[in-house]
PDB file of C-alpha atoms in Angstrom:
ATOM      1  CA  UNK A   1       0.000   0.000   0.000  1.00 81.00           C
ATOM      2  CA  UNK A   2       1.571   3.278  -1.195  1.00 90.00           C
ATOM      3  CA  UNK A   3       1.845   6.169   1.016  1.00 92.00           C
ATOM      4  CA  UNK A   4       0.416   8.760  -2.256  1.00 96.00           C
ATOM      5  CA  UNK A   5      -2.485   7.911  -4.102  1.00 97.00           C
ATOM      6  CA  UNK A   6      -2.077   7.871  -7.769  1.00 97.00           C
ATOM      7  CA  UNK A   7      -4.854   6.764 -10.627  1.00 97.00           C
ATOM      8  CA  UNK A   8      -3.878   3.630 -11.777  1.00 96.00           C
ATOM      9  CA  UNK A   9      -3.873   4.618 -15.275  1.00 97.00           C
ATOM     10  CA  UNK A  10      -4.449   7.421 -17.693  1.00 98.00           C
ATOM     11  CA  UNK A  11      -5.333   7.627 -21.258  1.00 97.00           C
ATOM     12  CA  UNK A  12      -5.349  10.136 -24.104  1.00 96.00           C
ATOM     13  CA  UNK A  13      -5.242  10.776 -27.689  1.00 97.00           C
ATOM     14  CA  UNK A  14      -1.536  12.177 -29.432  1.00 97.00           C
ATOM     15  CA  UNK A  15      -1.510  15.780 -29.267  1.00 97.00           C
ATOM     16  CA  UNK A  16      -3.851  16.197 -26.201  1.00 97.00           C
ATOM     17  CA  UNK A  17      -3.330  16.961 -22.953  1.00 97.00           C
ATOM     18  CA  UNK A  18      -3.022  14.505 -19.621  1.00 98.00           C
ATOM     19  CA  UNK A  19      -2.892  15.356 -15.814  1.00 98.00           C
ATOM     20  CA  UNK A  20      -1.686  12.814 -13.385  1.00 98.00           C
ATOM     21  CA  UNK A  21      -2.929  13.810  -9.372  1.00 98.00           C
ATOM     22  CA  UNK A  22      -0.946  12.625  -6.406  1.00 98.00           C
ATOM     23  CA  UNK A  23      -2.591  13.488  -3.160  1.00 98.00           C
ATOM     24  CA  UNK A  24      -1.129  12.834   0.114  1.00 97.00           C
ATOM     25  CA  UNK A  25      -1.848  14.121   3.812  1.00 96.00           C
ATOM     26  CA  UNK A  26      -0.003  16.525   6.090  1.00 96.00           C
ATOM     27  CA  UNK A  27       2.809  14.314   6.712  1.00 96.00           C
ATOM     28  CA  UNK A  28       4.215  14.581   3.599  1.00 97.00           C
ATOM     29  CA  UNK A  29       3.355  16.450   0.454  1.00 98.00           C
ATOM     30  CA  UNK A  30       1.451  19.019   2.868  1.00 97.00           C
ATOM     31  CA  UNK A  31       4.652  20.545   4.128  1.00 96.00           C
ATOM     32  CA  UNK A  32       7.381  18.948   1.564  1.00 97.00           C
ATOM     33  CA  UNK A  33       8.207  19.310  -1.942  1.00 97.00           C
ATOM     34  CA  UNK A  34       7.080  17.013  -4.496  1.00 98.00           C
ATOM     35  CA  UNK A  35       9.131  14.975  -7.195  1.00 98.00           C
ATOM     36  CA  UNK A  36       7.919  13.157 -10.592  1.00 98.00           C
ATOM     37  CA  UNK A  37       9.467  10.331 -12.170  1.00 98.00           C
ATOM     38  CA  UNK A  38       8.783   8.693 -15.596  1.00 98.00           C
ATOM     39  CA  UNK A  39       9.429   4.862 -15.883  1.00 96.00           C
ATOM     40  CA  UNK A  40       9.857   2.683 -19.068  1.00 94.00           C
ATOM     41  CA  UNK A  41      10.000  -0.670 -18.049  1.00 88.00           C
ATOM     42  CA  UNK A  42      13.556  -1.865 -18.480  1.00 88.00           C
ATOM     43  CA  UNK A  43      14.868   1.283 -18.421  1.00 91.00           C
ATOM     44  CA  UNK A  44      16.272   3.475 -15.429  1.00 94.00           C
ATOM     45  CA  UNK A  45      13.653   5.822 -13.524  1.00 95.00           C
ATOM     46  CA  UNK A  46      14.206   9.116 -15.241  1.00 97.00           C
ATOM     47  CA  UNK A  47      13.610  12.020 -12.889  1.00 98.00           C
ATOM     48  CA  UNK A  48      10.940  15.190 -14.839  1.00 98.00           C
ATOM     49  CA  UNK A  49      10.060  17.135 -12.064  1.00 98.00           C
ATOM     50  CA  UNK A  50      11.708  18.516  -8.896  1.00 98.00           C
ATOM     51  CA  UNK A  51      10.796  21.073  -6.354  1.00 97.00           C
ATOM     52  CA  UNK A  52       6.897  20.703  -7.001  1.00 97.00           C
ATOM     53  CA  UNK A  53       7.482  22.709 -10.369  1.00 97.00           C
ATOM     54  CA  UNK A  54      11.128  22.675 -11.795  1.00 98.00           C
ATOM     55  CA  UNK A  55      11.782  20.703 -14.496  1.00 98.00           C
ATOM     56  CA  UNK A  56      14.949  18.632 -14.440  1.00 97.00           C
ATOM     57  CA  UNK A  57      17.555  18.930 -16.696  1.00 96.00           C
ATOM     58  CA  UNK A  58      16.501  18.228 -20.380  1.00 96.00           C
ATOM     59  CA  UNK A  59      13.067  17.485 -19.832  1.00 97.00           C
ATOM     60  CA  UNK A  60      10.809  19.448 -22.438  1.00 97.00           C
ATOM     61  CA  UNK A  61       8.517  22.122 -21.462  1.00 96.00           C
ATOM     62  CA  UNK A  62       5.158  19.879 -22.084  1.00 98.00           C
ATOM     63  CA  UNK A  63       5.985  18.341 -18.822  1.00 98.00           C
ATOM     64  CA  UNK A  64       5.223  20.619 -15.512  1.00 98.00           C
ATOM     65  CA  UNK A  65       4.315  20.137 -12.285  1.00 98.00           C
ATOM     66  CA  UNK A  66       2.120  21.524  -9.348  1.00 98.00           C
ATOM     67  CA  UNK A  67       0.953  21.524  -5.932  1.00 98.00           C
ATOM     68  CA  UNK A  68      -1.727  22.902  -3.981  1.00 97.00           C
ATOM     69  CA  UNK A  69      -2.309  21.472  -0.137  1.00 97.00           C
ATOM     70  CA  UNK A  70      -1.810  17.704   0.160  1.00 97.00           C
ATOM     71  CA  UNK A  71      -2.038  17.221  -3.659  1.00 98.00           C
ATOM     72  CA  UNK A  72       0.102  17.348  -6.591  1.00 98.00           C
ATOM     73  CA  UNK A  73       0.030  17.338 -10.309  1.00 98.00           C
ATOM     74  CA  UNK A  74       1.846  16.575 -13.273  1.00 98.00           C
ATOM     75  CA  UNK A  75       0.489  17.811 -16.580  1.00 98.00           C
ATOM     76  CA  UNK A  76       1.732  16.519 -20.050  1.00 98.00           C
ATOM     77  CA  UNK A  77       0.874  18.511 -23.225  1.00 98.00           C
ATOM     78  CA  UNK A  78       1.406  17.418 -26.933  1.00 97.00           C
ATOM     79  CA  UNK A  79       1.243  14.184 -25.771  1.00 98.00           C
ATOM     80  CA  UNK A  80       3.972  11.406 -27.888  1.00 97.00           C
ATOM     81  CA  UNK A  81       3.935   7.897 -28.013  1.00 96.00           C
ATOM     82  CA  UNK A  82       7.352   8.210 -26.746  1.00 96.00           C
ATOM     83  CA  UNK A  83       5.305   9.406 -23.907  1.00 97.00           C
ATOM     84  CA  UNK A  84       4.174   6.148 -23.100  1.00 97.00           C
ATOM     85  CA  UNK A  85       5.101   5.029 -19.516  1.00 97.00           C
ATOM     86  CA  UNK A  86       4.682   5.076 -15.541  1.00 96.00           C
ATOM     87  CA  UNK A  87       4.865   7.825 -13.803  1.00 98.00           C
ATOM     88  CA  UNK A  88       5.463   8.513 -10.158  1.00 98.00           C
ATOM     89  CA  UNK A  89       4.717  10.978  -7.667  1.00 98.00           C
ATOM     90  CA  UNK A  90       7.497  10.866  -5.307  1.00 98.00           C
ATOM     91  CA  UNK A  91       7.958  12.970  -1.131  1.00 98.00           C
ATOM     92  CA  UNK A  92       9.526  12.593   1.985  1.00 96.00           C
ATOM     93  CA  UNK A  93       7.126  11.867   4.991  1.00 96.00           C
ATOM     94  CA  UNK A  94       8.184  13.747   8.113  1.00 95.00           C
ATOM     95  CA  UNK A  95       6.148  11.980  10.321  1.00 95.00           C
ATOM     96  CA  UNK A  96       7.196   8.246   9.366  1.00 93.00           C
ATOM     97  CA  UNK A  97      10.936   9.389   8.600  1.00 93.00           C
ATOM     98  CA  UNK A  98      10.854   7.642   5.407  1.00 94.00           C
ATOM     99  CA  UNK A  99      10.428   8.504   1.503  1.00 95.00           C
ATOM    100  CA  UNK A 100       6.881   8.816   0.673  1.00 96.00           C
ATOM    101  CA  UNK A 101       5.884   7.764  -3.132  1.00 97.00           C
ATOM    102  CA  UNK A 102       2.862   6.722  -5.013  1.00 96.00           C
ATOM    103  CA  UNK A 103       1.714   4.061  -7.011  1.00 95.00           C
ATOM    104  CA  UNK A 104       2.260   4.677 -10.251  1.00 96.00           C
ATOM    105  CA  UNK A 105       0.164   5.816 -12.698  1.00 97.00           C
ATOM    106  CA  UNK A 106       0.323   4.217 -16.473  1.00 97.00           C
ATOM    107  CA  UNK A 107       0.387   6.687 -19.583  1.00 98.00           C
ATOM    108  CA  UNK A 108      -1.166   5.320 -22.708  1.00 97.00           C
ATOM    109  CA  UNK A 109      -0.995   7.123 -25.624  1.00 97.00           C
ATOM    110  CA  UNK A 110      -3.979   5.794 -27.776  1.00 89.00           C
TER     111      UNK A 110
ATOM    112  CA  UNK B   1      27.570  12.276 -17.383  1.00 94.00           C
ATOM    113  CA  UNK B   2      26.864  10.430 -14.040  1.00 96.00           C
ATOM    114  CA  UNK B   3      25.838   6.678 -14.516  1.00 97.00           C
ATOM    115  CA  UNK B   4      25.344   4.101 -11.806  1.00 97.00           C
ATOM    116  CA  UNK B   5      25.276   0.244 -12.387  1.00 97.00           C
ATOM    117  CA  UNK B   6      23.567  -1.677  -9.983  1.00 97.00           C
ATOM    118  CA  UNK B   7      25.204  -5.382  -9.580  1.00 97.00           C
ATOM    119  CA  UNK B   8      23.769  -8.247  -7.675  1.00 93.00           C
ATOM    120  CA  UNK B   9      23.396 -12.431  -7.747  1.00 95.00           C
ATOM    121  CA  UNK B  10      20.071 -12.127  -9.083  1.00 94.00           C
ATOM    122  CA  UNK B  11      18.947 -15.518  -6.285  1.00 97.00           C
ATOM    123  CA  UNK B  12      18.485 -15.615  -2.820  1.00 98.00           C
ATOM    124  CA  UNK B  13      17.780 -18.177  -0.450  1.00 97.00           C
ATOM    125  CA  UNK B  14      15.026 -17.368   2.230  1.00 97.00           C
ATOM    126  CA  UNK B  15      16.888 -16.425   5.576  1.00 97.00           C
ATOM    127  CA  UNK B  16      19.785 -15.471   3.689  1.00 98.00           C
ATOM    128  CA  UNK B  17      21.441 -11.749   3.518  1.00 98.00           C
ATOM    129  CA  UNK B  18      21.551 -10.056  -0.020  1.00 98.00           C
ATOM    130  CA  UNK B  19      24.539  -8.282  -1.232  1.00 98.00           C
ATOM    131  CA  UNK B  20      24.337  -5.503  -3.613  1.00 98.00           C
ATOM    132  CA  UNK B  21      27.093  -3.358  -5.328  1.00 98.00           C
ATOM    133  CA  UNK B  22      26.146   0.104  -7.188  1.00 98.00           C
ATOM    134  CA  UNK B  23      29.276   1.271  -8.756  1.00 98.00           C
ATOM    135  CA  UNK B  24      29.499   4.971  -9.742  1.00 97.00           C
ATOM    136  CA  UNK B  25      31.100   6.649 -12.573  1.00 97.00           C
ATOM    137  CA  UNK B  26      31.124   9.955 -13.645  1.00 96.00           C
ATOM    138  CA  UNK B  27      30.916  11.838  -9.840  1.00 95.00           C
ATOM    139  CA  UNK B  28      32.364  11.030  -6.489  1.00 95.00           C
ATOM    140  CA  UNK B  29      29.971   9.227  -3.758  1.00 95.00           C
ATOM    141  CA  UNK B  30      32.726  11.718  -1.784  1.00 93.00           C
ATOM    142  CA  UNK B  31      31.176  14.748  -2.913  1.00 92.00           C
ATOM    143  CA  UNK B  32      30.051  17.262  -0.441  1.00 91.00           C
ATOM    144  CA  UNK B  33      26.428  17.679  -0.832  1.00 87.00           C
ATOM    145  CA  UNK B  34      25.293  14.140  -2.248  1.00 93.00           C
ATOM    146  CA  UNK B  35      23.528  11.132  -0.595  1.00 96.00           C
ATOM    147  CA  UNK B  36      23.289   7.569  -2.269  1.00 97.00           C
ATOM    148  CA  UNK B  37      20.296   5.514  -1.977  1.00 98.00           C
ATOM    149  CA  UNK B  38      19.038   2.230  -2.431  1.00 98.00           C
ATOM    150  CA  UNK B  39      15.239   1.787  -3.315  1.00 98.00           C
ATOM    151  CA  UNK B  40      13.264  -0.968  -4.942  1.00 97.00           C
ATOM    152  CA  UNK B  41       9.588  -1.686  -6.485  1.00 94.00           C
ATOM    153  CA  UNK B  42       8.076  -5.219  -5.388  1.00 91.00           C
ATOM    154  CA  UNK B  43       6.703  -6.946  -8.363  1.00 86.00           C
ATOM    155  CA  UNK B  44       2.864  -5.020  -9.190  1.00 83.00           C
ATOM    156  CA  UNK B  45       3.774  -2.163  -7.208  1.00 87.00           C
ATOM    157  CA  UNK B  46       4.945   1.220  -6.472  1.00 88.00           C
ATOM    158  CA  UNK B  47       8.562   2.120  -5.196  1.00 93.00           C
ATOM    159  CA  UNK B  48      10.150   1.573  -1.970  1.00 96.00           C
ATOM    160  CA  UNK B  49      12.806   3.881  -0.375  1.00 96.00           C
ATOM    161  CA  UNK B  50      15.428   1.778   1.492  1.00 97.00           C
ATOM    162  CA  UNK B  51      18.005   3.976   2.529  1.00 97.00           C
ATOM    163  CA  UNK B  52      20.912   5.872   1.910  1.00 97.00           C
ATOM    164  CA  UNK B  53      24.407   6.932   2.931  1.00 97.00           C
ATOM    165  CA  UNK B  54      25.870  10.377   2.611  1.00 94.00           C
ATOM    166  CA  UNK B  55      28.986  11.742   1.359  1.00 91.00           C
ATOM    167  CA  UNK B  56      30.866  11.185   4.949  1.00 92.00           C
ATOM    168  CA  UNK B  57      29.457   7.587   5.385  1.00 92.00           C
ATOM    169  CA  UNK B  58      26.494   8.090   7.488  1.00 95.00           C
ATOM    170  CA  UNK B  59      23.605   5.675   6.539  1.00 96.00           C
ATOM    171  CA  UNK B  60      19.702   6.469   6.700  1.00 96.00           C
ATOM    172  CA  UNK B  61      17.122   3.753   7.308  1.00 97.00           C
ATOM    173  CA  UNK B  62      13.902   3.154   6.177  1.00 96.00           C
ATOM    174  CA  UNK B  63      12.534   2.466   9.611  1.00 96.00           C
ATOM    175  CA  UNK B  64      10.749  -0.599   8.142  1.00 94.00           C
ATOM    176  CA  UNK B  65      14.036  -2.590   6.930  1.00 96.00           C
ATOM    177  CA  UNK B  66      16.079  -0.853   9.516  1.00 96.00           C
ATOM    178  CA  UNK B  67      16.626  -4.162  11.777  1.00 96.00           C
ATOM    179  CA  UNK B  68      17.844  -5.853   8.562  1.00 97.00           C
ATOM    180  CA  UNK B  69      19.595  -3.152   6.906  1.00 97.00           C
ATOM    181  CA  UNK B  70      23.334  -2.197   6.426  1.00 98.00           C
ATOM    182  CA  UNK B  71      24.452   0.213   3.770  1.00 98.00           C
ATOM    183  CA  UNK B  72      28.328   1.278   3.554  1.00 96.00           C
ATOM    184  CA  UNK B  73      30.900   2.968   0.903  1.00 95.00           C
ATOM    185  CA  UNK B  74      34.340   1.689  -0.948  1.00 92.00           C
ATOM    186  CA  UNK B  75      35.332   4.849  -1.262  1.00 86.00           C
ATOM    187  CA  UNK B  76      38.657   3.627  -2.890  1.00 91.00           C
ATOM    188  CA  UNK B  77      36.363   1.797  -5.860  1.00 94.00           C
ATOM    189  CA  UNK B  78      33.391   4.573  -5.986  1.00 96.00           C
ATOM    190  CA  UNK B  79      30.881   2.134  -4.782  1.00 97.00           C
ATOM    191  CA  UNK B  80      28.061   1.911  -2.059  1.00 97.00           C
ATOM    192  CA  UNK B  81      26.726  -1.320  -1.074  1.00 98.00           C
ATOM    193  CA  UNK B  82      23.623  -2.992   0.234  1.00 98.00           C
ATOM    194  CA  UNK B  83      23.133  -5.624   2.856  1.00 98.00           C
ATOM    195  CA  UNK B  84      19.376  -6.862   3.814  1.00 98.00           C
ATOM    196  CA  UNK B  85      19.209  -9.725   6.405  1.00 97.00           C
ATOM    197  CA  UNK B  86      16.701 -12.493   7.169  1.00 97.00           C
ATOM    198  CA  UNK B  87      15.244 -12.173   3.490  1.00 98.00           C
ATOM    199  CA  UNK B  88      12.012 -13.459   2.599  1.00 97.00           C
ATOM    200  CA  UNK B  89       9.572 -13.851  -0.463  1.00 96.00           C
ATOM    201  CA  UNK B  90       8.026 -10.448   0.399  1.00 95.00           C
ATOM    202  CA  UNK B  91      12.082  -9.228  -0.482  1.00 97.00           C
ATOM    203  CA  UNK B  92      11.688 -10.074  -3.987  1.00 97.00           C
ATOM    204  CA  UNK B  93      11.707  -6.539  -6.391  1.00 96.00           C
ATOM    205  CA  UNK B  94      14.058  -5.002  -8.584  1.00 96.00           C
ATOM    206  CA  UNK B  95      16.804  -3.381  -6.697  1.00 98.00           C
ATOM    207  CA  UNK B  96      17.843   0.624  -7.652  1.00 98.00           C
ATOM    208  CA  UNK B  97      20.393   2.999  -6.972  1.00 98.00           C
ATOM    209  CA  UNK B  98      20.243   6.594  -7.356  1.00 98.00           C
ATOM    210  CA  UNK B  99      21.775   9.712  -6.314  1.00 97.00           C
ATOM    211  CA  UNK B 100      20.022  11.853  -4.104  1.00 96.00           C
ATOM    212  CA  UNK B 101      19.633  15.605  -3.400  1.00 94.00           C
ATOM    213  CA  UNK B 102      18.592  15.827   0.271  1.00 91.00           C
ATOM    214  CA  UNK B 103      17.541  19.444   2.200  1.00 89.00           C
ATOM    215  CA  UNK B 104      15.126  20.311   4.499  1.00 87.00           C
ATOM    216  CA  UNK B 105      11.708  19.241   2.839  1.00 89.00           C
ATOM    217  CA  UNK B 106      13.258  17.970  -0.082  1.00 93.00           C
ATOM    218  CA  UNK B 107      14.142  14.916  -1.639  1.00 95.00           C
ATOM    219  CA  UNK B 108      14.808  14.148  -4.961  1.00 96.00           C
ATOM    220  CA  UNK B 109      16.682  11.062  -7.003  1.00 97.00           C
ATOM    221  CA  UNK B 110      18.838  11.782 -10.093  1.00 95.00           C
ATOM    222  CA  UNK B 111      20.099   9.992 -11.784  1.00 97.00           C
ATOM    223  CA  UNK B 112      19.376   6.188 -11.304  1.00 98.00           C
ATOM    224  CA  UNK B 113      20.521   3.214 -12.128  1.00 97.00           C
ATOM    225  CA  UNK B 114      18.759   0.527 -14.493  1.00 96.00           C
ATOM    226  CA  UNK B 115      17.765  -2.137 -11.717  1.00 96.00           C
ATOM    227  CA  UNK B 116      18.454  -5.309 -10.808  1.00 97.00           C
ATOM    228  CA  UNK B 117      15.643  -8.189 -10.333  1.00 96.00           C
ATOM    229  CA  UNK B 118      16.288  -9.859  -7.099  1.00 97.00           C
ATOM    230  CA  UNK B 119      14.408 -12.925  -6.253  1.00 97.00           C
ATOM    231  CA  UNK B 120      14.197 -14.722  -3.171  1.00 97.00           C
ATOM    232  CA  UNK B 121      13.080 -18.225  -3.595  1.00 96.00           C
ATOM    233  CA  UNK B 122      14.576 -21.879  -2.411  1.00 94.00           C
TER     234      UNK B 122
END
């Protein structure tokens, strides 16, 4: 059982838009900073988003990030097939002194 | 460009301890600033943060493996290491490194390493 709640999986057409929610409690995103991850299986974990909002290094300006309260978001725009992969809301609780992610939630790019 | 190669004998017995090696190339695990952790995603599932140790040598628990748990540096061969005790089936996930940014409410992991599927069966 994962400490963030993520939707399983999302969907969407190339070209459109997608948003991926994390939500979380007090403990953790509610007074720390948020970090997304994208995950082809086989492949390393590539970090997108840092900070709540700041995109890493090289990552393209369709991907951003958000947070309001004990939820996050990552948005993707212009969606790619290349696009196609988990994604991962990632924290640190401060209250179980321990990183703090979510499920994962599964991009397909229909 | 930083790269890290997790290495590891892919088996385990049940009540064994498994051994893993991350090497590092490309940045010192001596460089002020920089932790190193270990994390892994069960088969089905979300990830797992195990631990990590910083650029003196200090190690961080997860307070759920903690009792098992040993992570140390080779500082000589630019490697951290991972040692979980008492394994069991629930052990069983692919294994990560990663280096990680750590300050106060923040924690982030960049880059990581590709994984490597541990499985603990007789």
């Amino acid at each position: 059982q994962s400490v963030l709640t993520q939707p399983p999986s999302v969907s969407a057409a190339p070209g459109q838009k997608v948003t991926i929610s994390c939500s979380g409690d007090s403990s953790n995103i509610g007074r720390n900073y948020v970090s997304w991850y994208q995950h082809v299986p086989g492949t390393a974990p590539r970090l997108l988003i840092y900070d709540n909002d700041e995109r890493a290094s090289g990552i393209p300006d369709r991907f951003s990030g958000s947070k309001s309260g004990t939820s996050a978001t990552l948005g993707i725009t212009g969606l790619q097939t290349a696009d196609e992969a988990t994604y991962y809301c990632g924290t640190w609780d401060t209250i179980l002194n321990d990183g703090a992610f979510g499920g994962g939630t599964t991009l397909t790019v229909l | 460009q930083v790269l890290l190669q997790e290495s590891g004998p892919g088996l385990v017995k049940p009540s064994q301890t498994l051994s893993l090696t991350c090497l590092v190339s490309g940045d010192s695990i001596r460089r002020r600033g920089y932790y190193w952790s270990w994390l892994r995603q069960h088969p089905g599932t979300g990830l797992e943060w195990i631990g990590y140790i910083d650029y003196r040598g200090s190690p961080y628990y997860s307070p759920s493996l903690k009792s098992r748990l040993l992570i140390s540096q080779d500082r000589s061969s630019n490697q951290f290491s991972l040692r979980l005790s008492s394994v069991t089936a629930a052990d069983t996930a692919v294994y990560y490194c990663a280096r990680t940014s750590v300050e106060v409410a923040k924690i982030r992991f960049d880059p990581w390493g590709q994984g490597t599927l541990i499985t603990v069966s007789s």
